[in-house]
Each structure stands twice: as structure tokens, then as C-alpha cells.
């Protein structure tokens, strides 16, 4: 699968410490996501949390780069 015009959509869920992240082919619609992940650290499994925290961190950093505006 090749995404020629990747667009990263990030949604920080209200009242919850988690993100939904989608990569689309030049679309602003989460339903068009070719790759979608939900990131929420749970503290139950170190191996699992390492991957989730990496995704969570990247989502938070992308949001900072965007000036905090939601997608």
C-alpha cells in the first residue's frame, strides 16, 4: 500500500487521556483512514505500553506542532 498524499488526523478525546490517530490519502475524514490507531497508556503491560506511549507521544508532539488545533 502506498499513500501518495498522506494526511495525519489526530483527535484528542475529551475527558479521556487518549488519542485517535488516522492516516488518510489526502482526506480530512477519519472514515477514510488507511491506517488507524487509538493510543491510551494503561499501565498494565510494559511491552504494550511502550508501543502505545510512542504513538501517544507522537500524537501529542504533532498537536503541538500544529498549534493545538484538532483535526
CSV table of C-alpha atoms in Angstrom, one decimal:
chain,number,residue,atom,x,y,z
A,1,UNK,CA,0.0,0.0,0.0
A,2,UNK,CA,1.4,3.4,-1.0
A,3,UNK,CA,-0.1,6.6,0.3
A,4,UNK,CA,0.8,9.4,-2.2
A,5,UNK,CA,-0.6,12.3,-0.3
A,6,UNK,CA,-0.6,11.3,3.4
A,7,UNK,CA,-2.6,13.3,5.8
A,8,UNK,CA,-2.4,12.6,9.6
A,9,UNK,CA,-5.6,13.2,11.5
A,10,UNK,CA,-5.4,13.5,15.3
A,11,UNK,CA,-8.2,13.6,17.7
A,12,UNK,CA,-7.7,14.0,21.5
A,13,UNK,CA,-10.7,12.6,23.2
A,14,UNK,CA,-12.4,14.9,25.6
A,15,UNK,CA,-12.5,13.9,29.2
A,16,UNK,CA,-10.2,11.0,28.5
A,17,UNK,CA,-6.4,10.7,28.3
A,18,UNK,CA,-6.2,9.1,24.8
A,19,UNK,CA,-5.8,9.9,21.2
A,20,UNK,CA,-7.2,8.5,17.9
A,21,UNK,CA,-4.8,8.8,15.0
A,22,UNK,CA,-5.6,8.2,11.4
A,23,UNK,CA,-3.5,8.4,8.2
A,24,UNK,CA,-5.6,9.1,5.1
A,25,UNK,CA,-4.9,9.7,1.4
A,26,UNK,CA,-5.5,13.5,1.3
A,27,UNK,CA,-8.8,13.3,3.2
A,28,UNK,CA,-10.0,15.1,6.4
A,29,UNK,CA,-12.4,12.3,7.2
A,30,UNK,CA,-11.4,9.7,9.8
A,31,UNK,CA,-13.6,7.2,8.0
A,32,UNK,CA,-11.2,7.3,5.0
A,33,UNK,CA,-8.3,6.2,7.3
A,34,UNK,CA,-6.0,3.7,5.7
A,35,UNK,CA,-4.1,3.3,9.0
A,36,UNK,CA,-5.9,4.0,12.3
A,37,UNK,CA,-4.7,3.6,15.9
A,38,UNK,CA,-6.0,4.5,19.3
A,39,UNK,CA,-3.4,5.4,21.8
A,40,UNK,CA,-4.1,5.2,25.5
A,41,UNK,CA,-1.5,4.2,28.1
A,42,UNK,CA,-3.0,1.7,30.6
A,43,UNK,CA,0.0,0.7,32.8
A,44,UNK,CA,-0.9,-3.0,32.7
A,45,UNK,CA,1.7,-4.4,30.3
A,46,UNK,CA,5.1,-2.8,29.8
A,47,UNK,CA,5.6,-4.2,26.3
A,48,UNK,CA,2.2,-3.0,25.2
A,49,UNK,CA,2.6,0.4,26.9
A,50,UNK,CA,5.9,1.0,25.2
A,51,UNK,CA,4.2,1.0,21.8
A,52,UNK,CA,1.2,2.9,22.9
A,53,UNK,CA,3.2,5.6,24.7
A,54,UNK,CA,5.3,6.0,21.5
A,55,UNK,CA,2.1,6.6,19.5
A,56,UNK,CA,0.6,8.8,22.2
A,57,UNK,CA,3.8,10.9,22.4
A,58,UNK,CA,3.9,11.4,18.6
A,59,UNK,CA,0.3,12.4,18.5
A,60,UNK,CA,0.9,15.0,21.3
A,61,UNK,CA,4.0,16.3,19.6
A,62,UNK,CA,2.1,16.6,16.2
A,63,UNK,CA,-0.6,18.5,18.0
A,64,UNK,CA,2.0,20.9,19.5
A,65,UNK,CA,3.5,21.5,16.1
A,66,UNK,CA,0.0,22.3,14.7
A,67,UNK,CA,-0.6,24.8,17.5
A,68,UNK,CA,-3.1,22.6,19.4
A,69,UNK,CA,-5.8,22.7,16.7
A,70,UNK,CA,-7.7,19.5,16.4
A,71,UNK,CA,-8.1,17.5,13.2
